Every structure is written in structure tokens, then in C-alpha cells.
Short mmCIF file of C-alpha atoms in Angstrom, two decimals:
data_model
loop_
_atom_site.label_atom_id
_atom_site.label_comp_id
_atom_site.label_asym_id
_atom_site.label_seq_id
_atom_site.Cartn_x
_atom_site.Cartn_y
_atom_site.Cartn_z
CA MET A 1 42.83 -22.00 227.07
CA ARG A 2 44.39 -22.32 223.65
CA THR A 3 44.46 -19.40 221.24
CA SER A 4 43.55 -21.71 218.34
CA PRO A 5 41.41 -24.86 218.50
CA ARG A 6 42.65 -28.39 218.17
CA ARG A 7 41.49 -30.21 215.07
CA ILE A 8 38.61 -32.66 215.57
CA GLY A 9 37.74 -35.51 213.19
CA LEU A 10 34.07 -36.29 212.61
CA LEU A 11 32.66 -39.60 211.43
CA GLY A 12 29.35 -38.22 210.24
CA GLY A 13 26.44 -38.70 207.93
CA ILE A 14 24.74 -40.98 210.40
CA THR A 15 22.45 -39.05 209.60
CA TRP A 16 23.38 -35.90 207.73
CA HIS A 17 20.74 -33.88 209.62
CA SER A 18 22.39 -34.47 212.98
CA THR A 19 25.90 -34.10 211.57
CA LEU A 20 25.01 -30.56 210.53
CA VAL A 21 23.88 -29.91 214.11
CA TYR A 22 27.23 -31.23 215.37
CA GLU A 23 29.10 -28.90 213.05
CA THR A 24 26.99 -25.92 214.09
CA LEU A 25 27.47 -26.58 217.81
CA LEU A 26 31.21 -27.07 217.40
CA HIS A 27 31.64 -23.85 215.45
CA GLU A 28 29.42 -21.90 217.85
CA GLY A 29 31.22 -23.30 220.90
CA VAL A 30 34.67 -22.40 219.65
CA ALA A 31 33.55 -18.97 218.43
CA ALA A 32 32.02 -18.18 221.83
CA ALA A 33 35.33 -18.90 223.56
CA LEU A 34 37.63 -17.52 220.87
CA PRO A 35 35.92 -14.61 219.08
CA GLY A 36 36.84 -14.55 215.45
CA ARG A 37 37.75 -18.26 215.39
CA THR A 38 35.68 -21.34 214.48
CA ALA A 39 36.13 -25.07 214.89
CA ASP A 40 38.90 -26.84 212.97
CA LEU A 41 37.28 -29.98 211.55
CA VAL A 42 37.99 -32.85 209.19
CA ILE A 43 34.97 -34.92 208.22
CA ARG A 44 34.20 -38.33 206.74
CA HIS A 45 30.55 -38.12 205.73
CA TYR A 46 28.88 -41.49 205.07
CA ASP A 47 26.02 -42.59 202.84
CA PHE A 48 23.53 -43.38 205.58
CA GLY A 49 21.73 -45.95 203.43
CA ALA A 50 24.87 -48.09 203.28
CA ILE A 51 25.43 -47.78 207.04
CA ALA A 52 21.81 -48.67 207.82
CA ALA A 53 21.98 -51.73 205.57
CA ALA A 54 25.11 -52.97 207.35
CA GLN A 55 23.46 -52.39 210.72
CA GLU A 56 20.37 -54.32 209.68
CA ALA A 57 22.58 -57.17 208.48
CA GLY A 58 24.40 -57.21 211.82
CA ASP A 59 27.76 -56.52 210.16
CA TRP A 60 29.23 -54.74 213.18
CA ASP A 61 32.70 -56.13 212.50
CA GLY A 62 32.61 -54.68 209.00
CA LEU A 63 31.42 -51.34 210.31
CA ALA A 64 34.16 -51.34 212.95
CA ALA A 65 36.76 -51.96 210.24
CA THR A 66 35.33 -49.20 208.04
CA PHE A 67 35.11 -46.67 210.83
CA GLY A 68 38.55 -47.57 212.12
CA ARG A 69 40.09 -47.13 208.68
CA ASP A 70 38.35 -43.82 208.17
CA ALA A 71 39.33 -42.61 211.65
CA ARG A 72 42.98 -43.25 210.74
CA TRP A 73 42.42 -41.20 207.59
CA LEU A 74 41.09 -38.33 209.71
CA VAL A 75 44.12 -38.58 211.98
CA GLU A 76 46.37 -38.44 208.93
CA GLY A 77 44.52 -35.21 208.14
CA GLY A 78 45.52 -33.79 211.50
CA ALA A 79 42.65 -34.81 213.80
CA GLU A 80 43.67 -35.03 217.45
CA ALA A 81 40.41 -36.66 218.57
CA ILE A 82 37.47 -38.39 216.90
CA LEU A 83 33.73 -37.85 217.23
CA ILE A 84 31.40 -40.61 216.06
CA CYS A 85 28.32 -38.57 215.21
CA ALA A 86 25.78 -41.22 216.21
CA ASN A 87 24.87 -42.96 219.44
CA THR A 88 24.35 -46.39 217.91
CA MET A 89 27.75 -46.48 216.24
CA HIS A 90 29.42 -46.15 219.63
CA VAL A 91 29.04 -49.91 219.69
CA VAL A 92 32.36 -49.87 217.81
CA ALA A 93 33.91 -46.91 219.63
CA ASP A 94 36.62 -48.93 221.37
CA GLN A 95 37.73 -50.53 218.10
CA VAL A 96 37.78 -47.14 216.40
CA GLU A 97 39.89 -45.63 219.18
CA GLN A 98 42.36 -48.51 218.97
CA ALA A 99 42.63 -48.14 215.21
CA ALA A 100 42.92 -44.35 215.27
CA GLY A 101 45.48 -44.03 218.04
CA VAL A 102 43.81 -40.85 219.34
CA PRO A 103 40.93 -40.41 221.79
CA VAL A 104 37.37 -41.13 220.70
CA ILE A 105 35.25 -38.72 222.74
CA ASN A 106 32.54 -41.08 223.92
CA VAL A 107 28.94 -39.87 223.93
CA ILE A 108 27.93 -42.43 226.57
CA ASP A 109 30.57 -41.29 229.04
CA GLU A 110 29.63 -37.64 228.59
CA THR A 111 25.95 -38.41 229.05
CA ALA A 112 26.59 -40.47 232.17
CA ALA A 113 28.66 -37.65 233.65
CA ALA A 114 25.84 -35.14 233.05
CA ILE A 115 23.29 -37.45 234.65
CA ARG A 116 25.46 -37.93 237.73
CA ALA A 117 26.03 -34.18 237.95
CA ALA A 118 22.25 -33.74 238.00
CA GLY A 119 22.06 -36.07 241.00
CA LEU A 120 20.26 -38.87 239.16
CA ASP A 121 21.03 -42.56 238.90
CA THR A 122 18.05 -43.96 236.94
CA VAL A 123 16.92 -42.57 233.60
CA ALA A 124 14.97 -43.48 230.50
CA LEU A 125 17.00 -44.33 227.40
CA LEU A 126 15.37 -43.65 224.04
CA GLY A 127 17.25 -44.35 220.83
CA THR A 128 17.40 -46.77 217.94
CA GLY A 129 16.42 -50.37 218.48
CA PHE A 130 20.11 -51.26 218.37
CA THR A 131 20.94 -48.78 221.12
CA MET A 132 18.03 -49.89 223.29
CA ARG A 133 18.27 -53.66 222.74
CA MET A 134 22.03 -54.19 222.62
CA PRO A 135 23.86 -54.07 225.96
CA PHE A 136 26.76 -51.73 225.03
CA TYR A 137 25.02 -48.45 225.90
CA ARG A 138 23.34 -49.57 229.11
CA GLU A 139 26.47 -51.36 230.33
CA ARG A 140 28.68 -48.33 229.78
CA LEU A 141 26.15 -46.12 231.53
CA ALA A 142 26.07 -48.63 234.40
CA ALA A 143 29.86 -48.44 234.66
CA GLY A 144 29.37 -44.71 235.14
CA GLY A 145 26.82 -45.25 237.91
CA VAL A 146 23.65 -44.83 235.84
CA GLU A 147 20.83 -47.34 235.31
CA ALA A 148 18.96 -46.99 232.04
CA LEU A 149 15.38 -48.16 231.48
CA VAL A 150 14.21 -48.87 227.93
CA PRO A 151 10.70 -49.33 226.55
CA ASP A 152 9.03 -52.70 226.33
CA GLU A 153 7.89 -54.07 222.99
CA PRO A 154 6.05 -53.00 220.92
CA ARG A 155 6.84 -49.43 222.02
CA LEU A 156 10.55 -50.01 221.50
CA ALA A 157 9.95 -51.10 217.90
CA GLU A 158 7.75 -48.04 217.31
CA VAL A 159 10.52 -45.71 218.46
CA HIS A 160 13.04 -47.48 216.22
CA SER A 161 10.70 -47.24 213.24
CA LEU A 162 10.16 -43.53 213.85
CA ILE A 163 13.90 -42.91 213.77
CA TYR A 164 14.75 -44.93 210.66
CA ASP A 165 11.59 -44.49 208.61
CA LYS A 166 10.88 -40.84 209.40
CA LEU A 167 13.54 -38.83 211.22
CA ALA A 168 16.49 -40.23 209.27
CA ARG A 169 14.73 -38.96 206.15
CA GLY A 170 14.02 -35.55 207.66
CA VAL A 171 10.30 -36.23 208.10
CA VAL A 172 8.98 -34.60 211.29
CA GLU A 173 5.34 -35.20 212.17
CA ASP A 174 3.11 -34.65 215.19
CA GLN A 175 2.70 -38.42 215.54
CA GLY A 176 6.41 -38.68 216.23
CA ARG A 177 6.24 -36.07 218.95
CA THR A 178 3.31 -37.87 220.55
CA LEU A 179 5.11 -41.20 220.43
CA MET A 180 8.27 -39.91 222.07
CA ARG A 181 6.38 -38.19 224.86
CA ALA A 182 4.33 -41.31 225.52
CA ALA A 183 7.46 -43.49 225.62
CA THR A 184 9.07 -41.09 228.08
CA GLU A 185 6.01 -40.95 230.33
CA GLU A 186 5.83 -44.74 230.47
CA LEU A 187 9.46 -45.01 231.56
CA VAL A 188 9.07 -42.23 234.13
CA ALA A 189 6.16 -44.23 235.56
CA ARG A 190 8.58 -47.16 235.90
CA GLY A 191 11.02 -45.07 237.94
CA ALA A 192 13.10 -43.03 235.50
CA GLY A 193 14.09 -39.66 236.93
CA GLY A 194 15.15 -38.21 233.59
CA VAL A 195 15.36 -39.10 229.90
CA ILE A 196 18.30 -39.51 227.52
CA ALA A 197 17.75 -38.42 223.94
CA GLY A 198 20.02 -41.30 222.97
CA CYS A 199 19.70 -40.86 219.23
CA THR A 200 20.94 -37.73 217.55
CA GLU A 201 17.64 -37.36 215.67
CA ILE A 202 15.38 -37.41 218.75
CA PRO A 203 15.67 -33.63 219.34
CA MET A 204 13.85 -33.23 216.02
CA VAL A 205 10.66 -34.39 217.81
CA MET A 206 11.36 -34.01 221.54
CA THR A 207 13.26 -31.37 223.48
CA ALA A 208 13.56 -30.44 227.14
CA GLU A 209 10.41 -28.32 226.84
CA ASP A 210 8.37 -31.40 225.99
CA VAL A 211 9.04 -33.39 229.17
CA ASP A 212 8.59 -32.83 232.91
CA VAL A 213 11.86 -34.50 233.94
CA PRO A 214 15.52 -33.63 233.28
CA TYR A 215 16.34 -34.08 229.61
CA PHE A 216 19.80 -35.17 228.50
CA ASP A 217 20.51 -34.35 224.86
CA ALA A 218 23.37 -36.75 224.07
CA LEU A 219 24.30 -34.88 220.88
CA ALA A 220 24.61 -31.53 222.65
CA LEU A 221 26.58 -33.05 225.54
CA HIS A 222 28.88 -34.77 223.05
CA ALA A 223 29.50 -31.56 221.14
CA GLU A 224 30.20 -29.64 224.36
CA ALA A 225 32.83 -32.23 225.31
CA ALA A 226 34.45 -31.87 221.89
CA VAL A 227 34.61 -28.10 222.27
CA ARG A 228 36.28 -28.51 225.66
CA PHE A 229 38.85 -30.85 224.11
CA ALA A 230 39.46 -28.46 221.24
CA LEU A 231 40.14 -25.56 223.59
CA GLU A 232 42.01 -27.16 226.47
CA ASP A 233 45.77 -26.69 226.78
#
């Protein structure tokens, strides 16, 4: 183990609530291993409204260019790896890694590894509509030996609306908790053996204590992987 942590670059603000959780977990993880030390971070924090508008417009190429440029800026600031602090934006992870020239620690890979370690091969995937509808997340999980089931409409649209209209604004209500539990139960009934919290805001309304199957918090798994990278020789 290193005596000082490697520097990690964060592409955050997607949303700011979850980015603060990332920072907390990174600092706590390093401090637990190296008493008296904390994580060494450089951060590009986005205006979520601008990101959400580009997503809604389908401007993934523009977002890839922006994130790639900003990842290079983080590397120029000393980052040895990049964290994209959002599940959905991993749709451009490969382009960002190519542009940055350093590893992008991929949340999907880390989640797949945890699911396999738990002995599961079929899980529920809950996240934004982009994450659930677009193939990038499910295909990368499949490459790691994991099948992901997503809700049918209109439940899928309800989950997406909860994330963007409520959780992204910091609004946590009992209706959101009820919705997420119902969505999980429906997918378990279809054969899911566990559930991925595949949006970094989902833990605001659903945690492991709320479900009767293994719960995979993608944000926490992602942060743990970053701590390992920061500390490894």
C-alpha cells in the first residue's frame, strides 16, 4: 500500500448531491487506510441543468467532447484516473478514457464484479430512462456475465421522472420510496435475484434495508474501486 494516495479526477455535479457522497466516501476510504491522510482530488463540477438539457436533446457526441476535454484538464492537474460521477454518463466513458489517456474507473464493471462475487447472474437495473432504455449499460453488464432486467413502461418513465424531477433537485418524498420498492418487487417477480441502484441518486429513496434481495449500490462500489486505485502500489 502507498503511504500517500494517488490523485483522482472527478467529473461531478451530475448531480451535486451524489458528488458530495463520492467525495465523502473517497476521503473516508483513504483515511481509514492511511490515518491522518485524506483523498487527493481534482474536480470538474458541472451545472446539472446544462448536462440534463444536452441529454434530453440527445447530444451525446457533444457531451463526450466536453467530458473528454475536461478529463484532459483534470489529468493536467495531476489526476492519474478519472471518475465519472454518474451512471448515465458512462455512455461516453470509452471516449473520455481515450481523450484523457488515463484509466476511467468504470462503474458498470465494478458493479458487475460485485454481482458475480455475490453468485448472481440476473438482477434488476433501476436508473434514469437513458440508463434503462439505452443498451450501453446492459451490454457492458452482459459482457461481465450479468443479465439486467429493466421495468416496462410506464413504470420505467415513472422512475426516470422521479430521478430528474425530484431527486436531482434534492426532493425526497415517501412516494419516491414507494415507487422504487414497487419497481424492484416487479422485477424480482420477473426473475431478478438482486437490484442495482444504477443511478447515484437512488440511495436517497432506497437502500439495502428497503429490499429483500441483494442490493448493489453502484455509487458506493464505484467509490470503493477508486479508493483501491488511489492506495495500490
